[in-house]
Amino acid sequence: MTEREPRVIIIGAGVAGITTAHVLRERGFTDITVLEKGSDVGGVWYWNHYPGLRCDVPSQIYQFGFAPKADWRHAWASGPAIQRYHREVVERLGLTELIRLDTEVVEARWDERSRWTVTTAAGGVLGADFVICATGVLHHPFIPDIPGLADFTGPVVHTARWDDGLDTDGRRIAVIGTGSTGVQVVSALQPHAASVDHYVRSAQWILWAPMSLRQLPGVATVLARFPNLHRRLHRVMAFGGSAVLTDVTTRPSWRRRAVQAYARACLRIQVRDKDLRAKLQPDYQPLCKRQVISGSYYRAIGADNAALITDGIAEVTADGIRTADGAYRDADVIVLATGFHAHNYMRPLRLHGRDGISIDDAWAKGPRAYRMTAIPGFPNLFTVLGPNSPTGSISLQYTAELTATYIAQWLAKFRAGELSSVEVTDQATTRFNDDVATAMGPTVWNTGCNSWYLTEGGAVDLWPFDRATMKAMLSSPDPADFHLG
Ligand code: NAP
């Protein structure tokens, strides 16, 4: 076979897409097109701009290893600051020219001869040798099916599609949902609202952290002055954070119990009102759901204009919400902090692989991939931050970079003429998923709570291994696990 340049289409320009474009370009690939349905890069950080949005991972960790930023204003950056960072990184690394914004992919179809044919919502058709789905996880808002919701006469807004023109000051606001988002939005809206009613179906453990803290003075100057030190520091913090989180989440130990004791102490110390505390007390172990971190929620929900409502919602009326106990509360605005369809990945994109198999059929029992990145039946297609990669413990930026570097090795084999097609075997995928299921046993995510980590089939869609295992699994392709054509 002769040497040829692979035509690569990356779908999505969020954390995963930006990382993949950069990694491939660094390895000399030149025919890369990134298709992004949003009007800007950033993925979740583009789509989410609700009041109070802040990343609960420290800014000096939540960044690309290849583009560290010294001058974060806050120790935990705000959503808009992170979105600006993504735009700046894309511009600084010269990736802008690769990215087509406002371009939604609606179909991708594999054909043995013509390879991938990718169709956009506007009717554009592109050919590619490889498709890389960097389509994100928390992407498709979940709108609950609550009786009467469509009849509410005021604004109903999902946090992931916030209306920046919505005036919430002085209004009676009903917030439904208490994940990381609900907790942040309640904390932000409460000080200026006439009232905030927080509708909570399952209570959350909330770890206290000083989330509005400024980055320490002088840090930016020192890090900017010594970029190598900055890179090294970022690695140490990101790897150290991953090691601690992996340790406490994946196996029971006194260290897990210490973090859980801290969560219980946060509730006990910060909420003095016994009735309120009882309603805020979850009935499952801390860390079982995606851990919520906040420095302000307990204060906000204890304020005179705030109410915690734990009775189930019976119906929404034209002007308010009635709960199962018969109580009725007026509302001017309903905020849905109800999360996402977390296991859609690239869907509803119509993805068809070998012999026309659709991704919906392939994933009828839930998302399933080999080492987060390859799917049987879908040759020359990879995912970055695909199934099992909402890791729950390891840096997403690191995971994305490792996966993209792994994919680049397959592309290099194509470029060198060593293969034309590559498809993971079903056996290797089953083996990997069996190992994942076994390793999930002792994890805290498996201790009896309901969370977005669980697929409809009840599997935990996270990474149960440590960072070293991830690195080993993605260090170099194992041809025995693939059909090569
Ligand atoms: P989420 O964690 O899935 O929470 C959704 C909430 O909506 C839950 O409290 C859920 O209750 C509730 N809910 C859903 N349907 C309901 C219904 N019909 N009636 C009443 N309540 C209902 O979603 P999220 O808060 O948007 O967070 C998702 C993830 O995004 C987080 O876990 C985190 O990974 C990420 N995130 C991160 C940050 C950050 O700072 N880094 C900020 C925001 C979000 P149940 O628990 O009873 O199902």
mmCIF file of C-alpha atoms in Angstrom, residues 124-395:
data_model
loop_
_atom_site.group_PDB
_atom_site.id
_atom_site.type_symbol
_atom_site.label_atom_id
_atom_site.label_comp_id
_atom_site.label_asym_id
_atom_site.label_seq_id
_atom_site.Cartn_x
_atom_site.Cartn_y
_atom_site.Cartn_z
ATOM 1 C CA GLY A 124 -23.695 19.296 3.288
ATOM 2 C CA VAL A 125 -21.989 15.984 2.505
ATOM 3 C CA LEU A 126 -18.386 15.260 3.425
ATOM 4 C CA GLY A 127 -16.226 12.185 2.905
ATOM 5 C CA ALA A 128 -13.781 10.888 5.505
ATOM 6 C CA ASP A 129 -11.480 7.934 6.103
ATOM 7 C CA PHE A 130 -11.959 8.288 9.862
ATOM 8 C CA VAL A 131 -14.692 9.768 12.024
ATOM 9 C CA ILE A 132 -13.943 10.695 15.606
ATOM 10 C CA CYS A 133 -16.952 11.351 17.834
ATOM 11 C CA ALA A 134 -16.023 13.960 20.422
ATOM 12 C CA THR A 135 -19.640 14.698 21.118
ATOM 13 C CA GLY A 136 -19.610 14.967 24.903
ATOM 14 C CA VAL A 137 -21.569 13.341 27.667
ATOM 15 C CA LEU A 138 -23.686 15.920 29.491
ATOM 16 C CA HIS A 139 -25.093 17.359 26.355
ATOM 17 C CA HIS A 140 -28.774 16.585 25.793
ATOM 18 C CA PRO A 141 -30.935 18.271 28.463
ATOM 19 C CA PHE A 142 -33.349 15.970 30.276
ATOM 20 C CA ILE A 143 -36.825 17.509 30.469
ATOM 21 C CA PRO A 144 -38.925 15.630 33.031
ATOM 22 C CA ASP A 145 -42.389 14.486 32.103
ATOM 23 C CA ILE A 146 -44.276 16.348 34.840
ATOM 24 C CA PRO A 147 -48.053 16.651 34.382
ATOM 25 C CA GLY A 148 -49.052 20.198 33.426
ATOM 26 C CA LEU A 149 -45.536 21.489 32.751
ATOM 27 C CA ALA A 150 -46.555 22.641 29.263
ATOM 28 C CA ASP A 151 -49.465 24.630 30.760
ATOM 29 C CA PHE A 152 -47.320 26.816 32.997
ATOM 30 C CA THR A 153 -47.805 30.397 31.813
ATOM 31 C CA GLY A 154 -44.453 31.781 32.980
ATOM 32 C CA PRO A 155 -40.990 30.966 31.646
ATOM 33 C CA VAL A 156 -39.729 27.384 31.992
ATOM 34 C CA VAL A 157 -35.989 27.178 31.432
ATOM 35 C CA HIS A 158 -33.562 24.267 31.543
ATOM 36 C CA THR A 159 -30.246 25.290 33.041
ATOM 37 C CA ALA A 160 -28.330 23.984 30.012
ATOM 38 C CA ARG A 161 -30.339 26.282 27.714
ATOM 39 C CA TRP A 162 -30.479 29.319 29.963
ATOM 40 C CA ASP A 163 -32.152 32.422 28.566
ATOM 41 C CA ASP A 164 -29.744 35.267 29.344
ATOM 42 C CA GLY A 165 -32.618 37.745 28.937
ATOM 43 C CA LEU A 166 -34.605 36.118 31.743
ATOM 44 C CA ASP A 167 -35.023 38.485 34.671
ATOM 45 C CA THR A 168 -35.223 36.492 37.901
ATOM 46 C CA ASP A 169 -34.710 39.344 40.370
ATOM 47 C CA GLY A 170 -37.673 39.885 42.661
ATOM 48 C CA ARG A 171 -39.527 36.879 41.266
ATOM 49 C CA ARG A 172 -40.839 33.670 42.785
ATOM 50 C CA ILE A 173 -38.635 30.943 41.419
ATOM 51 C CA ALA A 174 -39.188 27.198 41.522
ATOM 52 C CA VAL A 175 -36.016 25.158 40.944
ATOM 53 C CA ILE A 176 -36.419 21.430 40.267
ATOM 54 C CA GLY A 177 -33.405 19.185 40.779
ATOM 55 C CA THR A 178 -30.445 19.146 43.121
ATOM 56 C CA GLY A 179 -27.379 17.900 41.311
ATOM 57 C CA SER A 180 -24.286 20.102 40.985
ATOM 58 C CA THR A 181 -26.323 22.399 38.748
ATOM 59 C CA GLY A 182 -29.392 22.773 40.978
ATOM 60 C CA VAL A 183 -27.206 23.543 43.973
ATOM 61 C CA GLN A 184 -25.279 26.211 42.057
ATOM 62 C CA VAL A 185 -28.325 27.865 40.520
ATOM 63 C CA VAL A 186 -30.258 27.996 43.813
ATOM 64 C CA SER A 187 -27.249 29.574 45.533
ATOM 65 C CA ALA A 188 -26.980 32.197 42.785
ATOM 66 C CA LEU A 189 -30.678 33.064 42.426
ATOM 67 C CA GLN A 190 -31.700 33.120 46.111
ATOM 68 C CA PRO A 191 -30.117 36.463 47.152
ATOM 69 C CA HIS A 192 -32.075 38.489 44.563
ATOM 70 C CA ALA A 193 -35.293 36.491 44.227
ATOM 71 C CA ALA A 194 -38.580 37.209 46.002
ATOM 72 C CA SER A 195 -38.535 33.510 46.885
ATOM 73 C CA VAL A 196 -36.846 30.285 45.826
ATOM 74 C CA ASP A 197 -38.643 26.960 46.239
ATOM 75 C CA HIS A 198 -36.181 24.118 45.741
ATOM 76 C CA TYR A 199 -37.941 20.883 44.724
ATOM 77 C CA VAL A 200 -35.703 18.004 45.751
ATOM 78 C CA ARG A 201 -36.595 14.398 45.000
ATOM 79 C CA SER A 202 -33.430 12.815 46.457
ATOM 80 C CA ALA A 203 -31.208 14.786 48.787
ATOM 81 C CA GLN A 204 -27.534 15.243 47.956
ATOM 82 C CA TRP A 205 -24.443 15.191 50.107
ATOM 83 C CA ILE A 206 -22.711 18.536 49.698
ATOM 84 C CA LEU A 207 -19.035 18.981 50.457
ATOM 85 C CA TRP A 208 -18.095 22.448 51.580
ATOM 86 C CA ALA A 209 -15.271 24.229 49.699
ATOM 87 C CA PRO A 210 -14.490 27.950 49.389
ATOM 88 C CA MET A 211 -15.626 28.068 45.762
ATOM 89 C CA SER A 212 -15.534 31.869 45.382
ATOM 90 C CA LEU A 213 -11.904 32.136 46.525
ATOM 91 C CA ARG A 214 -9.575 34.203 44.325
ATOM 92 C CA GLN A 215 -6.411 32.563 42.996
ATOM 93 C CA LEU A 216 -3.660 33.511 45.439
ATOM 94 C CA PRO A 217 -1.835 36.746 44.599
ATOM 95 C CA GLY A 218 1.487 36.207 42.830
ATOM 96 C CA VAL A 219 0.602 32.713 41.577
ATOM 97 C CA ALA A 220 -0.155 33.933 38.047
ATOM 98 C CA THR A 221 3.100 35.912 37.853
ATOM 99 C CA VAL A 222 5.239 33.011 39.038
ATOM 100 C CA LEU A 223 3.542 30.432 36.791
ATOM 101 C CA ALA A 224 3.715 32.693 33.729
ATOM 102 C CA ARG A 225 7.391 33.384 34.401
ATOM 103 C CA PHE A 226 8.268 29.683 34.697
ATOM 104 C CA PRO A 227 6.158 27.767 32.137
ATOM 105 C CA ASN A 228 7.999 24.493 32.679
ATOM 106 C CA LEU A 229 7.333 24.680 36.380
ATOM 107 C CA HIS A 230 3.694 25.409 35.556
ATOM 108 C CA ARG A 231 3.407 22.337 33.316
ATOM 109 C CA ARG A 232 5.030 20.166 35.950
ATOM 110 C CA LEU A 233 2.819 21.578 38.681
ATOM 111 C CA HIS A 234 -0.275 20.964 36.581
ATOM 112 C CA ARG A 235 0.713 17.334 36.110
ATOM 113 C CA VAL A 236 1.459 16.863 39.781
ATOM 114 C CA MET A 237 -1.890 18.369 40.808
ATOM 115 C CA ALA A 238 -3.941 16.607 38.134
ATOM 116 C CA PHE A 239 -2.290 13.232 38.769
ATOM 117 C CA GLY A 240 -2.352 13.702 42.537
ATOM 118 C CA GLY A 241 -6.043 14.649 42.443
ATOM 119 C CA SER A 242 -6.800 11.619 40.269
ATOM 120 C CA ALA A 243 -4.905 9.308 42.613
ATOM 121 C CA VAL A 244 -6.825 10.533 45.647
ATOM 122 C CA LEU A 245 -10.205 10.386 43.911
ATOM 123 C CA THR A 246 -9.542 6.958 42.417
ATOM 124 C CA ASP A 247 -8.508 5.692 45.816
ATOM 125 C CA VAL A 248 -11.595 6.917 47.658
ATOM 126 C CA THR A 249 -14.109 5.998 44.973
ATOM 127 C CA THR A 250 -12.927 2.608 43.732
ATOM 128 C CA ARG A 251 -12.253 0.700 46.965
ATOM 129 C CA PRO A 252 -13.533 0.869 50.506
ATOM 130 C CA SER A 253 -10.922 2.135 52.950
ATOM 131 C CA TRP A 254 -10.541 4.451 55.928
ATOM 132 C CA ARG A 255 -9.734 7.204 53.425
ATOM 133 C CA ARG A 256 -13.148 6.808 51.784
ATOM 134 C CA ARG A 257 -14.746 6.802 55.207
ATOM 135 C CA ALA A 258 -12.841 10.000 56.135
ATOM 136 C CA VAL A 259 -14.205 11.863 53.104
ATOM 137 C CA GLN A 260 -17.679 10.540 53.872
ATOM 138 C CA ALA A 261 -17.312 11.701 57.473
ATOM 139 C CA TYR A 262 -16.407 15.155 56.160
ATOM 140 C CA ALA A 263 -19.583 15.219 54.049
ATOM 141 C CA ARG A 264 -21.696 14.329 57.095
ATOM 142 C CA ALA A 265 -19.885 16.934 59.193
ATOM 143 C CA CYS A 266 -20.559 19.610 56.532
ATOM 144 C CA LEU A 267 -24.288 19.023 56.909
ATOM 145 C CA ARG A 268 -24.211 18.771 60.694
ATOM 146 C CA ILE A 269 -22.106 21.886 61.235
ATOM 147 C CA GLN A 270 -23.600 24.149 58.592
ATOM 148 C CA VAL A 271 -27.292 23.397 59.064
ATOM 149 C CA ARG A 272 -28.345 24.066 62.640
ATOM 150 C CA ASP A 273 -32.107 23.802 62.022
ATOM 151 C CA LYS A 274 -32.945 20.187 62.834
ATOM 152 C CA ASP A 275 -35.993 19.930 60.565
ATOM 153 C CA LEU A 276 -34.150 21.371 57.603
ATOM 154 C CA ARG A 277 -31.171 19.126 58.302
ATOM 155 C CA ALA A 278 -33.388 16.049 58.370
ATOM 156 C CA LYS A 279 -34.797 16.973 54.954
ATOM 157 C CA LEU A 280 -31.307 17.579 53.573
ATOM 158 C CA GLN A 281 -30.014 14.227 54.844
ATOM 159 C CA PRO A 282 -29.547 11.691 52.005
ATOM 160 C CA ASP A 283 -30.330 8.006 52.564
ATOM 161 C CA TYR A 284 -27.260 6.683 50.741
ATOM 162 C CA GLN A 285 -23.480 6.928 51.155
ATOM 163 C CA PRO A 286 -21.623 10.166 50.364
ATOM 164 C CA LEU A 287 -19.705 9.933 47.029
ATOM 165 C CA CYS A 288 -22.228 7.460 45.557
ATOM 166 C CA LYS A 289 -23.651 10.090 43.205
ATOM 167 C CA ARG A 290 -21.425 12.607 41.452
ATOM 168 C CA GLN A 291 -20.280 14.544 44.509
ATOM 169 C CA VAL A 292 -21.728 18.031 44.817
ATOM 170 C CA ILE A 293 -19.382 20.718 46.118
ATOM 171 C CA SER A 294 -20.570 24.108 47.282
ATOM 172 C CA GLY A 295 -19.573 26.870 49.643
ATOM 173 C CA SER A 296 -22.949 28.578 49.606
ATOM 174 C CA TYR A 297 -25.909 26.205 49.199
ATOM 175 C CA TYR A 298 -26.650 25.413 52.847
ATOM 176 C CA ARG A 299 -26.688 29.139 53.620
ATOM 177 C CA ALA A 300 -28.942 29.864 50.625
ATOM 178 C CA ILE A 301 -31.477 27.150 51.405
ATOM 179 C CA GLY A 302 -31.619 28.261 55.032
ATOM 180 C CA ALA A 303 -32.464 31.861 54.061
ATOM 181 C CA ASP A 304 -35.889 33.337 54.900
ATOM 182 C CA ASN A 305 -36.927 33.547 51.241
ATOM 183 C CA ALA A 306 -35.944 29.924 50.467
ATOM 184 C CA ALA A 307 -37.862 26.676 50.992
ATOM 185 C CA LEU A 308 -36.791 23.076 50.545
ATOM 186 C CA ILE A 309 -39.636 20.959 49.230
ATOM 187 C CA THR A 310 -39.144 17.229 49.412
ATOM 188 C CA ASP A 311 -42.716 16.110 48.713
ATOM 189 C CA GLY A 312 -43.019 14.788 45.180
ATOM 190 C CA ILE A 313 -44.366 17.069 42.480
ATOM 191 C CA ALA A 314 -47.933 16.058 41.600
ATOM 192 C CA GLU A 315 -48.542 18.642 38.891
ATOM 193 C CA VAL A 316 -47.609 21.983 37.486
ATOM 194 C CA THR A 317 -50.524 24.374 37.021
ATOM 195 C CA ALA A 318 -50.723 27.619 35.042
ATOM 196 C CA ASP A 319 -49.271 29.563 37.989
ATOM 197 C CA GLY A 320 -47.438 27.188 40.257
ATOM 198 C CA ILE A 321 -46.688 23.709 41.515
ATOM 199 C CA ARG A 322 -48.797 21.287 43.534
ATOM 200 C CA THR A 323 -47.025 18.567 45.525
ATOM 201 C CA ALA A 324 -48.238 15.103 46.460
ATOM 202 C CA ASP A 325 -49.209 16.250 49.975
ATOM 203 C CA GLY A 326 -51.741 18.624 48.356
ATOM 204 C CA ALA A 327 -49.762 21.798 49.086
ATOM 205 C CA TYR A 328 -49.678 24.426 46.351
ATOM 206 C CA ARG A 329 -47.063 27.114 45.757
ATOM 207 C CA ASP A 330 -47.159 29.968 43.274
ATOM 208 C CA ALA A 331 -44.222 30.476 40.939
ATOM 209 C CA ASP A 332 -43.289 33.059 38.305
ATOM 210 C CA VAL A 333 -40.439 31.052 36.798
ATOM 211 C CA ILE A 334 -39.630 27.334 36.719
ATOM 212 C CA VAL A 335 -35.985 26.338 36.442
ATOM 213 C CA LEU A 336 -35.305 22.743 35.402
ATOM 214 C CA ALA A 337 -31.973 21.654 36.867
ATOM 215 C CA THR A 338 -32.898 18.116 35.925
ATOM 216 C CA GLY A 339 -29.712 16.997 34.233
ATOM 217 C CA PHE A 340 -29.048 15.228 30.976
ATOM 218 C CA HIS A 341 -29.565 12.124 28.900
ATOM 219 C CA ALA A 342 -26.069 11.161 29.956
ATOM 220 C CA HIS A 343 -25.756 7.992 27.870
ATOM 221 C CA ASN A 344 -26.684 9.353 24.466
ATOM 222 C CA TYR A 345 -23.106 10.170 23.486
ATOM 223 C CA MET A 346 -23.184 10.911 19.714
ATOM 224 C CA ARG A 347 -26.896 10.100 19.397
ATOM 225 C CA PRO A 348 -29.379 11.217 18.002
ATOM 226 C CA LEU A 349 -26.861 11.298 15.157
ATOM 227 C CA ARG A 350 -27.859 8.547 12.729
ATOM 228 C CA LEU A 351 -24.692 6.496 12.816
ATOM 229 C CA HIS A 352 -24.502 3.440 10.582
ATOM 230 C CA GLY A 353 -21.510 1.138 10.499
ATOM 231 C CA ARG A 354 -20.599 -2.080 8.713
ATOM 232 C CA ASP A 355 -23.544 -3.804 7.009
ATOM 233 C CA GLY A 356 -25.692 -0.774 7.842
ATOM 234 C CA ILE A 357 -25.853 -1.535 11.582
ATOM 235 C CA SER A 358 -27.128 1.482 13.517
ATOM 236 C CA ILE A 359 -25.638 2.712 16.770
ATOM 237 C CA ASP A 360 -29.092 2.411 18.397
ATOM 238 C CA ASP A 361 -29.154 -1.294 17.581
ATOM 239 C CA ALA A 362 -25.534 -1.802 18.572
ATOM 240 C CA TRP A 363 -26.234 -0.061 21.889
ATOM 241 C CA ALA A 364 -29.706 -1.498 22.478
ATOM 242 C CA LYS A 365 -28.558 -2.708 25.914
ATOM 243 C CA GLY A 366 -26.632 0.491 26.692
ATOM 244 C CA PRO A 367 -23.462 2.195 25.442
ATOM 245 C CA ARG A 368 -20.578 -0.205 25.033
ATOM 246 C CA ALA A 369 -17.094 0.457 23.739
ATOM 247 C CA TYR A 370 -13.587 -0.951 23.941
ATOM 248 C CA ARG A 371 -11.346 1.091 26.241
ATOM 249 C CA MET A 372 -13.672 4.113 25.879
ATOM 250 C CA THR A 373 -12.896 4.555 22.205
ATOM 251 C CA ALA A 374 -13.718 1.770 19.706
ATOM 252 C CA ILE A 375 -17.090 0.172 18.906
ATOM 253 C CA PRO A 376 -17.533 -3.221 17.213
ATOM 254 C CA GLY A 377 -19.365 -2.872 13.899
ATOM 255 C CA PHE A 378 -18.048 0.659 13.326
ATOM 256 C CA PRO A 379 -14.766 0.561 11.398
ATOM 257 C CA ASN A 380 -12.499 3.616 11.305
ATOM 258 C CA LEU A 381 -14.594 5.279 13.980
ATOM 259 C CA PHE A 382 -13.379 6.260 17.423
ATOM 260 C CA THR A 383 -14.856 8.099 20.370
ATOM 261 C CA VAL A 384 -13.013 10.516 22.620
ATOM 262 C CA LEU A 385 -14.651 10.751 26.051
ATOM 263 C CA GLY A 386 -16.967 7.960 24.942
ATOM 264 C CA PRO A 387 -18.504 5.199 27.119
ATOM 265 C CA ASN A 388 -16.800 4.725 30.529
ATOM 266 C CA SER A 389 -14.897 7.983 30.143
ATOM 267 C CA PRO A 390 -16.943 10.213 32.399
ATOM 268 C CA THR A 391 -14.272 8.814 34.653
ATOM 269 C CA GLY A 392 -15.563 9.956 38.012
ATOM 270 C CA SER A 393 -11.989 10.281 39.226
ATOM 271 C CA ILE A 394 -9.462 11.042 36.470
ATOM 272 C CA SER A 395 -8.975 14.388 34.693
#
